[in-house]
Coordinates of C-alpha atoms in Angstrom, one line a residue:
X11 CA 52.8 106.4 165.2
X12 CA 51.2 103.5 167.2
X13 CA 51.4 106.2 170.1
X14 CA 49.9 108.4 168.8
X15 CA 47.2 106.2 167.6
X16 CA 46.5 105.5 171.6
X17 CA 46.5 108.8 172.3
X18 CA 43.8 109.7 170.1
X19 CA 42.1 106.5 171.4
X20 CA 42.1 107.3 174.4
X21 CA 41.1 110.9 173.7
X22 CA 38.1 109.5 172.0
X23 CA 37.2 107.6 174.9
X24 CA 37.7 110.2 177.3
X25 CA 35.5 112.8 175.3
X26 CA 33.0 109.5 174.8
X27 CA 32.6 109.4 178.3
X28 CA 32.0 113.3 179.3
X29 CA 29.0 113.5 176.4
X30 CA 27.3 110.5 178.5
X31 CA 28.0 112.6 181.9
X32 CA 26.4 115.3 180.3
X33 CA 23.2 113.5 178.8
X34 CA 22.8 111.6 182.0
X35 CA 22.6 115.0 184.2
X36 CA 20.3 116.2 181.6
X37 CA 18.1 113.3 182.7
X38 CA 18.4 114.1 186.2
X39 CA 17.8 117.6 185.9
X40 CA 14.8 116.9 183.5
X41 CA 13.6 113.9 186.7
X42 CA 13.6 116.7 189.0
X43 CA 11.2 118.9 187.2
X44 CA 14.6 121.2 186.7
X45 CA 14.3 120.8 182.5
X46 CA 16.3 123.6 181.3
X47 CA 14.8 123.9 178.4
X48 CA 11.9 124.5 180.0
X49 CA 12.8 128.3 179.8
X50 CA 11.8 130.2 177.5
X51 CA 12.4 133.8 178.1
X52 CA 15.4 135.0 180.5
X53 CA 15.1 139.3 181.4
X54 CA 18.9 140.6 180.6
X55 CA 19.6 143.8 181.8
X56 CA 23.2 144.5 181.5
X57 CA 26.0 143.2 179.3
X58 CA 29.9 142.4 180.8
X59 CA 31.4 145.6 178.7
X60 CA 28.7 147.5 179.7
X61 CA 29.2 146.6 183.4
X62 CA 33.1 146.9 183.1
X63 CA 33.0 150.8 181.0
X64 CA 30.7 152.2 183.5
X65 CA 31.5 150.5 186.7
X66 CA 31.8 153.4 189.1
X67 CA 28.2 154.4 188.1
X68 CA 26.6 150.6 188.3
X69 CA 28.7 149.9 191.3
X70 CA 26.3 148.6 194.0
X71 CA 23.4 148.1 191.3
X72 CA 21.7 144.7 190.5
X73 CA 21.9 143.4 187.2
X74 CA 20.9 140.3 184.9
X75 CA 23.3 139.0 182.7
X76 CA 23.2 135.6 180.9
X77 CA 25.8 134.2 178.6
X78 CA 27.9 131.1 178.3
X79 CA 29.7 129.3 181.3
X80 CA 33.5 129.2 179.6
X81 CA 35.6 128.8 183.1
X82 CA 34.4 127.2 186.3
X83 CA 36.4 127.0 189.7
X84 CA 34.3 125.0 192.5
X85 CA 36.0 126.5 195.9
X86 CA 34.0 124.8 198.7
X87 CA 31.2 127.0 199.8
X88 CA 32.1 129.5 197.3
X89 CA 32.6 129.3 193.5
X90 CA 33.6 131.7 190.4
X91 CA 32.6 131.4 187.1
X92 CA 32.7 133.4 184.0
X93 CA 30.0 134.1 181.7
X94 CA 30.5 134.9 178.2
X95 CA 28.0 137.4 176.4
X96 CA 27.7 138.9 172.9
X97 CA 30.4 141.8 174.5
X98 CA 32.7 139.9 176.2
X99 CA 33.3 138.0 179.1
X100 CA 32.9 138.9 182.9
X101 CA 33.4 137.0 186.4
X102 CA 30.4 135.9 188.6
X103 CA 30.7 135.2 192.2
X104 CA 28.7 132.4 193.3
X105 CA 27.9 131.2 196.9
X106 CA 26.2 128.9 198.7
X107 CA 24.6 131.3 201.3
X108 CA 23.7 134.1 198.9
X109 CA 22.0 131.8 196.3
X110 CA 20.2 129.1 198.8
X111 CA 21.8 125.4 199.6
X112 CA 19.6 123.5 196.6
X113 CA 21.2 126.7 193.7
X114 CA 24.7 125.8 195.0
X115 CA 24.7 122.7 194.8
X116 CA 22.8 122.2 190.8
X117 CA 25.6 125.2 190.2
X118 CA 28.5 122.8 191.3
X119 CA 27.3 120.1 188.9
X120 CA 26.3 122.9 185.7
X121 CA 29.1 122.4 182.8
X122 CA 31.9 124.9 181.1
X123 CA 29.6 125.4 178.2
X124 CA 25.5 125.8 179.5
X125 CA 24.2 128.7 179.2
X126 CA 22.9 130.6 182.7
X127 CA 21.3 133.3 183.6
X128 CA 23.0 135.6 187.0
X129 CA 21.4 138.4 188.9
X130 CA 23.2 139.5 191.3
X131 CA 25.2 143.3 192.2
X132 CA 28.2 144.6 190.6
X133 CA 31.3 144.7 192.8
X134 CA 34.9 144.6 192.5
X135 CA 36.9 141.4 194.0
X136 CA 39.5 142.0 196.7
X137 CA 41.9 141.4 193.3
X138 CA 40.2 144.4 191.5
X139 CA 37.7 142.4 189.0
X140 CA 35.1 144.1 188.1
X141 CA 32.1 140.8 188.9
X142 CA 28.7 140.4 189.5
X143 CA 27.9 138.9 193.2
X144 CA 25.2 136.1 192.1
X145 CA 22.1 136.1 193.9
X146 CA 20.2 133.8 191.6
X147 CA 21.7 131.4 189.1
X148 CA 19.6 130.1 186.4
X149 CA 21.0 127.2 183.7
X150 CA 18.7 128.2 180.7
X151 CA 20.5 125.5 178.7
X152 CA 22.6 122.5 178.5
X153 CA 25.5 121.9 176.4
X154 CA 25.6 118.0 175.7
X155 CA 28.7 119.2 173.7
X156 CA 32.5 119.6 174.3
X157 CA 33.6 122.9 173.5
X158 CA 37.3 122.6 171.4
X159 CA 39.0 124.2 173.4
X160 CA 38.7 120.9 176.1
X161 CA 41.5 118.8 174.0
X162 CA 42.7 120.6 170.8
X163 CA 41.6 123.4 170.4
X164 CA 40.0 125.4 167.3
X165 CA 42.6 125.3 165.2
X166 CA 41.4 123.7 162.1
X167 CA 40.5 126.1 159.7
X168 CA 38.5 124.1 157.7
X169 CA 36.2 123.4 161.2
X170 CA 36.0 127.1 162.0
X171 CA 34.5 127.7 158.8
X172 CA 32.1 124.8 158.9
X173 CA 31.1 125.3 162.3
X174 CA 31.0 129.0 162.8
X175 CA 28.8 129.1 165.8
X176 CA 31.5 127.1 167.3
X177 CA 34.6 129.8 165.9
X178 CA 31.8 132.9 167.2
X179 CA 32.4 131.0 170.6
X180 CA 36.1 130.4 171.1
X181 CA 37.5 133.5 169.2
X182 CA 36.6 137.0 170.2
X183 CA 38.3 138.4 167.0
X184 CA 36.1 136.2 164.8
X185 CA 32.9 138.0 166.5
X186 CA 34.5 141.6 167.0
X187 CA 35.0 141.0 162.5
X188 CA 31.1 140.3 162.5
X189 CA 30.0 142.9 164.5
X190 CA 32.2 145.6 162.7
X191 CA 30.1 144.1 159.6
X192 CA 27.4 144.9 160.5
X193 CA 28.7 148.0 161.5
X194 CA 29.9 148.8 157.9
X195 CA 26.7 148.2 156.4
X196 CA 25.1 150.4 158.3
X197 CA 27.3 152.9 157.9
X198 CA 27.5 152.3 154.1
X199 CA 23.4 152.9 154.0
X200 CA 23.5 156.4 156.6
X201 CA 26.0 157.9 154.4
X202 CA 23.9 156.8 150.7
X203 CA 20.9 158.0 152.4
X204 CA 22.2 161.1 153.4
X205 CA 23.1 161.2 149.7
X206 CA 19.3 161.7 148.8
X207 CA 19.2 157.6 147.3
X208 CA 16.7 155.3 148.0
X209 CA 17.0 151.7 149.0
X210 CA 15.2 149.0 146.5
X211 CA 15.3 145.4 145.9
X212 CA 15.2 143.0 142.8
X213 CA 15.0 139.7 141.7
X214 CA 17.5 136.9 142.6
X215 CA 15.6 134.5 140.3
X216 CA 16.1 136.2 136.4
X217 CA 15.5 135.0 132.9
X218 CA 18.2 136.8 131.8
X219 CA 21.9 137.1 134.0
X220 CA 23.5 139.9 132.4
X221 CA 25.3 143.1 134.2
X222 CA 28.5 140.9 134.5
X223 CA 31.3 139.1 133.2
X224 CA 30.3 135.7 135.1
X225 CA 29.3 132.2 134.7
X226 CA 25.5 132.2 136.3
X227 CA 23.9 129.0 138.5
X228 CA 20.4 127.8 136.7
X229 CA 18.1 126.2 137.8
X230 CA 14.3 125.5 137.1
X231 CA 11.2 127.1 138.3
X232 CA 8.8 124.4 138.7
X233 CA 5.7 126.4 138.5
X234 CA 5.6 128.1 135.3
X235 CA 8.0 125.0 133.9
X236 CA 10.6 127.6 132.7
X237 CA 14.4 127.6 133.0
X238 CA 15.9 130.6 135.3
X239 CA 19.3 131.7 136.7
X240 CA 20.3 133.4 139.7
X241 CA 21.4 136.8 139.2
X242 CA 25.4 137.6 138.5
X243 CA 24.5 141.5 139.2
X244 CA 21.9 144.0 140.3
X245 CA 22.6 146.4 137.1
X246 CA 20.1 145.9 134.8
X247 CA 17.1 145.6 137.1
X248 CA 18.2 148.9 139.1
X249 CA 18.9 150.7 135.4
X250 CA 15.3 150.1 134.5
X251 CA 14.3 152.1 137.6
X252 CA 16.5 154.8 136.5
X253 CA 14.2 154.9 133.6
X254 CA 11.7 155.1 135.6
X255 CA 12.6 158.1 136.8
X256 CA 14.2 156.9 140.7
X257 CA 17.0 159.1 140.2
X258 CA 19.1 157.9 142.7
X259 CA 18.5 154.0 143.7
X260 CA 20.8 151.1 145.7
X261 CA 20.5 148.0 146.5
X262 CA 22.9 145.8 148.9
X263 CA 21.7 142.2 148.4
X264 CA 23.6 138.4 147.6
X265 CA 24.8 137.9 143.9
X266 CA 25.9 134.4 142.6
X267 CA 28.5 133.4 140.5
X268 CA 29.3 130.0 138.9
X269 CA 33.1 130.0 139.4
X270 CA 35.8 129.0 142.1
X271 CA 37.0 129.7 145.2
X272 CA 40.1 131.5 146.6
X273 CA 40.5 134.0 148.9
X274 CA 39.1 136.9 147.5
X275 CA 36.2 135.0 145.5
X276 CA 32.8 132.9 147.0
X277 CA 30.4 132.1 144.7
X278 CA 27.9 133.6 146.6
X279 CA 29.2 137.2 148.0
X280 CA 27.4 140.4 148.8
X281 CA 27.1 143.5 146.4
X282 CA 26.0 146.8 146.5
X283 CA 25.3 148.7 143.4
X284 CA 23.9 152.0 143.1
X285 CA 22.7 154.6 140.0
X286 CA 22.2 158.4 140.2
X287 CA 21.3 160.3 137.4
X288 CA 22.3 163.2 135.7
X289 CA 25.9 162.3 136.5
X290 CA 29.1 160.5 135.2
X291 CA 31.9 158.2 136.3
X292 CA 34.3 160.9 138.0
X293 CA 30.9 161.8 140.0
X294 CA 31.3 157.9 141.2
X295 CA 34.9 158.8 142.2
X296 CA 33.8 161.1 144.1
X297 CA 31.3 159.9 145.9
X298 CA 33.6 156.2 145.9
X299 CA 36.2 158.2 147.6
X300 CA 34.0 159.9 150.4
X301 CA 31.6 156.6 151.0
X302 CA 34.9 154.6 151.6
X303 CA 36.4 157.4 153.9
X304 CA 33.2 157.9 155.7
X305 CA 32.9 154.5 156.7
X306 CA 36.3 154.4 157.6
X307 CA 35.5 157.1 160.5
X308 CA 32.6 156.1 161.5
X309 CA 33.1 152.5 162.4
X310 CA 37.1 152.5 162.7
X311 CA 37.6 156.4 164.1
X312 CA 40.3 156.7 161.8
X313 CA 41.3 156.4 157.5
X314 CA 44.4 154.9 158.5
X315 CA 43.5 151.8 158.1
X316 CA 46.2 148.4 158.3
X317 CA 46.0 145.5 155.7
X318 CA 48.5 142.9 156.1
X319 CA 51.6 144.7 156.0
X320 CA 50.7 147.6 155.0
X321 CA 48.5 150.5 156.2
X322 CA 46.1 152.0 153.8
X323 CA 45.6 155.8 153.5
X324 CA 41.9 156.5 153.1
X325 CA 42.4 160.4 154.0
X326 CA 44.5 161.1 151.3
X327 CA 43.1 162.2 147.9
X328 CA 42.7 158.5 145.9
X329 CA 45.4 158.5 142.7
X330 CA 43.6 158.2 139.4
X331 CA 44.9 156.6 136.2
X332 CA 44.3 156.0 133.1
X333 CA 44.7 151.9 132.3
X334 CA 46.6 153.0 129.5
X335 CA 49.0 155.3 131.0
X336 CA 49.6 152.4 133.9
X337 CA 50.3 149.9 131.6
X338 CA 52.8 152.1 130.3
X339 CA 54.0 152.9 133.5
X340 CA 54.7 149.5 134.9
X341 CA 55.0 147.2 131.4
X342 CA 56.5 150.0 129.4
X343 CA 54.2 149.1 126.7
X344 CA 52.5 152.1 124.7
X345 CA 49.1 150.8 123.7
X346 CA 48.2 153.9 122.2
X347 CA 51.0 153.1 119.2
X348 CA 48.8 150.0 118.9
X349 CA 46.7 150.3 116.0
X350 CA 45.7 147.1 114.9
X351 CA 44.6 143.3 117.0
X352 CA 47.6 141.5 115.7
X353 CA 50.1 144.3 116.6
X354 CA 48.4 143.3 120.2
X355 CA 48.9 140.0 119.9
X356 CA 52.6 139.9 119.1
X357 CA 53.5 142.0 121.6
X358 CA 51.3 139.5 124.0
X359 CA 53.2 136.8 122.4
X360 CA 56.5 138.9 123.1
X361 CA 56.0 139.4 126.7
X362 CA 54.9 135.8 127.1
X363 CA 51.2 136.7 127.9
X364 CA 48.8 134.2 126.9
X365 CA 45.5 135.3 125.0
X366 CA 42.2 133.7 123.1
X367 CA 41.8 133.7 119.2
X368 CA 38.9 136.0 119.6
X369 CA 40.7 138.3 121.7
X370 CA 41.2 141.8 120.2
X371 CA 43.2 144.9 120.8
X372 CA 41.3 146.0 124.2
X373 CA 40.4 142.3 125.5
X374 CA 44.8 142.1 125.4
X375 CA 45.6 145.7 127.0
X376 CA 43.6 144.7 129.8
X377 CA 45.4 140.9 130.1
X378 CA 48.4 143.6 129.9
X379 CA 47.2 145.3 133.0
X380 CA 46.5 142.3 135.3
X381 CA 49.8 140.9 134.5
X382 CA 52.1 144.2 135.1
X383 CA 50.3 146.5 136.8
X384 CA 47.3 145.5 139.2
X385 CA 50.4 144.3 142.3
X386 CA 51.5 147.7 142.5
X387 CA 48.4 149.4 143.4
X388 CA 48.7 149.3 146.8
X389 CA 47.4 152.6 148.2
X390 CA 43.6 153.9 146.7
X391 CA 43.6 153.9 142.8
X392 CA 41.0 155.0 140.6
X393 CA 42.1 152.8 136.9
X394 CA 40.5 154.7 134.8
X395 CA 38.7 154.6 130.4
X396 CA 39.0 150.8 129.9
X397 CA 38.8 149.2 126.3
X398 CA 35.0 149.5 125.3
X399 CA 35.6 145.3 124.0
X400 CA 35.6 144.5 128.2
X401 CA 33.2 147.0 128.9
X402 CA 29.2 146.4 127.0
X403 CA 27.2 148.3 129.5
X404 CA 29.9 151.7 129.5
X405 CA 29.5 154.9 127.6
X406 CA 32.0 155.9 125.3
X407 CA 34.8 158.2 125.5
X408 CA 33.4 160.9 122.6
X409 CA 37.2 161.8 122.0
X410 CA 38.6 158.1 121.8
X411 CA 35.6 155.8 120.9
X412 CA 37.8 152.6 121.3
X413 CA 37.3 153.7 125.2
X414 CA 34.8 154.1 127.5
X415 CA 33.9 156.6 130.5
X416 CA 34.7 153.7 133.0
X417 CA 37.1 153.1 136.2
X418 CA 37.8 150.7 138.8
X419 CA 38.7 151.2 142.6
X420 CA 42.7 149.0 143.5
X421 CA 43.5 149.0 147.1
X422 CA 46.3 147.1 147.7
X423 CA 46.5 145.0 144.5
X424 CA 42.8 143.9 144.6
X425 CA 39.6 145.5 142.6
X426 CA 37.6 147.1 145.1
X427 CA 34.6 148.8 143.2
X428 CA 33.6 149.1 139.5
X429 CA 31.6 151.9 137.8
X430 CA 30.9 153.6 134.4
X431 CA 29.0 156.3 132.9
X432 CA 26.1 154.0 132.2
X433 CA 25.8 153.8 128.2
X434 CA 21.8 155.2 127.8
X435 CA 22.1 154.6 123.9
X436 CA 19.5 151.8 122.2
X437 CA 21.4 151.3 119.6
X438 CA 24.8 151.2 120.8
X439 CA 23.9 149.7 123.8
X440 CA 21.9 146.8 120.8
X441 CA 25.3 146.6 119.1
X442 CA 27.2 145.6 122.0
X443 CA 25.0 142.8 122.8
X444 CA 25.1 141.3 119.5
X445 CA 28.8 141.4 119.8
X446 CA 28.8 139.7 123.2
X447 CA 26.3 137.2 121.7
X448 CA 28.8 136.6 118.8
X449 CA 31.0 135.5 122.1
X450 CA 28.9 133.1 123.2
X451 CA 29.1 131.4 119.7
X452 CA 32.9 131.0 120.3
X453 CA 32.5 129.8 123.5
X454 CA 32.6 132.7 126.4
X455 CA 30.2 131.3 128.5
X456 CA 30.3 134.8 130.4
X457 CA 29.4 136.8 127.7
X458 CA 26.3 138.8 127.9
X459 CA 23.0 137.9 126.0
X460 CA 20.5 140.3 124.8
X461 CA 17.5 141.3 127.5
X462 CA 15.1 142.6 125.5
X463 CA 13.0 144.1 127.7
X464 CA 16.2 146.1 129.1
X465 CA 16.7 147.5 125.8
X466 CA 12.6 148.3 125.9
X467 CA 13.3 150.0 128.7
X468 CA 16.6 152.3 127.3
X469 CA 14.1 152.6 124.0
X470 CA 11.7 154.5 126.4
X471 CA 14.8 156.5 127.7
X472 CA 17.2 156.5 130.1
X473 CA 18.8 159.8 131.4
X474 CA 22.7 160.5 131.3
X475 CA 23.5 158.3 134.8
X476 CA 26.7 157.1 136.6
X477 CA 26.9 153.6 138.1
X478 CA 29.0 151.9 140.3
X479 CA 29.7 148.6 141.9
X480 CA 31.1 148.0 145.5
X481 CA 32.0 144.3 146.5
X482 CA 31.1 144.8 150.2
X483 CA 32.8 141.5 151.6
X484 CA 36.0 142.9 150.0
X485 CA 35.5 146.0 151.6
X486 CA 34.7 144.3 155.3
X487 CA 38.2 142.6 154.2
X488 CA 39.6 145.6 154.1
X489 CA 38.3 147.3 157.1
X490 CA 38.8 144.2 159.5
X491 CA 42.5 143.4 158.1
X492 CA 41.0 139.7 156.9
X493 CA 43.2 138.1 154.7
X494 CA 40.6 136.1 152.9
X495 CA 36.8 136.3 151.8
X496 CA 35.8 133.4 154.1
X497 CA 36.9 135.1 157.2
X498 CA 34.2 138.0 156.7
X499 CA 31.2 135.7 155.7
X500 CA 29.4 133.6 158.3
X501 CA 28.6 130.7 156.1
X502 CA 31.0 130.4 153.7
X503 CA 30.6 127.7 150.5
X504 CA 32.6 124.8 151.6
X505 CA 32.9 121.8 149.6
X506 CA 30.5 118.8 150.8
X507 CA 32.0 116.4 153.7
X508 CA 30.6 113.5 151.4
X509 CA 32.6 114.7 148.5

């Protein structure tokens, strides 16, 4: 232990000494009229993928690249370095005689970390890398940092997270997930587009949080002294426009939800949710099953796509299931001979599956569902006509009203997407918030409360529409084989180093 205690010491004092190096050649540089921040512009021309895929063509050519100095070999009169850029990595050849004696010799002191600018023509070394021969070297910025990689490494997860700009640096995987991220989103809004729907955007700050089953953040609005909450979901804001008569609306934007964190859960994520009318919940399979396939192509090249141990089937037509007929599949459990809420609860109570008081025939099937069913749904699964007491927004099922025209999207084991024919009736749709109010009085602090000027809105009339739900960082999960929410966001909610 007491060795290891010195080593660190000594570490310390090492890494101590190499940030005063750094700030005292900052002062130098800055003595000399050589301030690099001083620049403020820097004309880049080519990127190091760019250079390396189309190197017979740009062979000869001069170039400007500028990027991060990650590897440095000093050889005498001649020096290589390599310069790291938002595509990759490539090699520049530095020399004293092609860049001027005063270059070469501010080069030889620059630091694995600044950032420089190189201009120079694209060869091949007499090893066969592809390199840009430097003709001008710029430093555009210092580093008076250590990157990890100088004693440890960045292997702490916990780091990576906190200090992203520094994982964007070190790990080419962790900026390849980003850029297919973007990638997805993009893809996600050509293909909606194409649909025929139109992009919108609501509030974040609401009176009223409803859409969802979640625990909202609150806060106050100073201004008009009132109480407000950030919004769990996009639903009720994009219905109104519905009524409005945008048939076909979406909106990708940040939702926030007052509950924990694992690896499928932030309390700040990204959703897209979109309404068309004139449509119903297998319309929302459809188009579910083609949006997810379609982005599948375009920013993989393929629907085969691998996730942890498995490799999902995207080109295959998605299975769809009733949530009854699953639950009878994997629990052997017949909700349909169910008749009453206290049948429900002694078969719970048999199959040792805890449940609320206030929990009735539908709330029970569903605790039914998680428990026995939701791990085997590993390749696309459409779960289809949940209990109406988990669903207050959905339309009924006119054959079985204890059911409602609603489904959700499994891909292995996880809810990927939600949707329902939206319920467009006042009154029922009145009914079901009372209920969810009567919730609240027994203590569901995710239960809906009754926005009256929603219900305004479905009084002026509301056309038959579907609706559907996509958690978009679960479906980056999916598409970048991340095994947990915090790999796919940038910033994600980490508990405070003070804490």
């Amino acid at each position: 232990m007491a060795e290891n205690n010195n080593t660190a010491k000594t570490q310390e004092q090492d890494l101590n000494q190499i940030l005063k190096v750094r700030r005292e050649k900052l002062a130098a540089l800055q003595e000399a009229g050589k301030d690099p921040f001083r620049h403020v512009k820097y004309d880049v021309t080519a990127h190091s993928m760019d250079i390396k895929e189309r190197y017979e063509e740009m062979e000869g050519q001069t170039v400007s690249i500028a990027g991060r100095i990650m590897f440095k070999r000093v050889m005498g009169k001649a020096s290589f370095c390599n310069v790291q850029d938002l595509q990759g990595s490539i090699q520049a050849y530095v020399a004293r005689d092609n860049i001027g004696e005063e270059s070469y010799a501010d080069f030889k002191k620059y630091d694995v970390g600044d950032i420089v600018g190189v201009k120079g023509e694209v060869f091949k070394t007499k090893t066969g890398e592809i390199s840009v021969h430097a003709s001008e070297v710029l430093l555009l910025s210092k580093s008076l940092q250590v990157l990890p990689e100088k004693f440890h490494g960045l292997t702490n997860t916990d780091l990576r997270y906190r200090q992203r700009y520094v994982d964007l640096i070190m790990n080419q995987d962790v900026k390849d997930t980003f850029v297919k991220r973007s990638k997805i989103i993009s893809a996600i809004r050509r293909y909606l587009d194409g649909q025929g729907f139109m992009e919108v955007e609501t509030p974040m700050l609401v009176a009223n949080a409803g859409g969802a089953t979640a625990r909202p953040f609150e806060t106050h609005y100073n201004a008009l002294d009132e109480d407000v909450k950030l919004r769990i979901s996009l639903e009720l804001y994009l219905k109104r426009l519905i009524v409005g008569g945008m048939e076909r609306v979406y909106e990708i934007g940040r939702v926030f939800r007052n509950e924990g964190l694992d690896t499928r859960h932030n309390p700040e994520f990204t959703l897209m949710e979109l309404y068309q009318a004139y449509t119903d919940y297998h319309g929302m399979m459809d188009l579910s099953e083609n949006l997810y396939r379609y982005v599948a192509q375009e920013v993989l090249g393929t629907t085969l796509v691998p996730w942890g141990d498995v490799v999902i089937d995207l080109g295959k037509p998605f299975e769809r299931i009733t949530m009854l007929d699953a639950v009878k599949k994997y629990a052997g459990v017949d909700f349909s001979e169910i008749h009453t809420d206290e049948e429900a609860k002694a078969l719970a109570k048999e199959h040792h599956i805890e449940f609320e008081d206030r929990h009735k025939k539908g709330d029970i099937l569903s605790l039914f569902f998680e428990e026995y069913v939701e791990e085997h749904l590993i390749q696309p699964t459409f779960v289809m006509d949940h209990p109406v007491e988990i669903s207050p927004l959905t339309k009924k099922k006119p054959e079985n009203p204890d059911y409602v025209e609603r489904f959700e999207l499994f891909i292995n084991g996880g809810e990927m997407a939600n949707a329902y024919s939206e319920l467009n009736d006042p009154i029922d749709q009145r009914a079901r918030f009372k209920a969810q109010e009567e919730l609240i009085s027994q203590g569901d602090e995710e239960a809906n409360t009754t926005d009256e000027d929603f219900m305004n809105a479905l009084e002026i009339g509301m056309p038959p529409t579907g609706g559907i739900g996509f958690g978009i960082d679960r479906m980056v999960m999916l598409m970048t084989n991340s095994p947990a929410i915090r790999d796919v966001l940038l910033f994600p909610t980490m508990r405070s180093l003070d804490k």
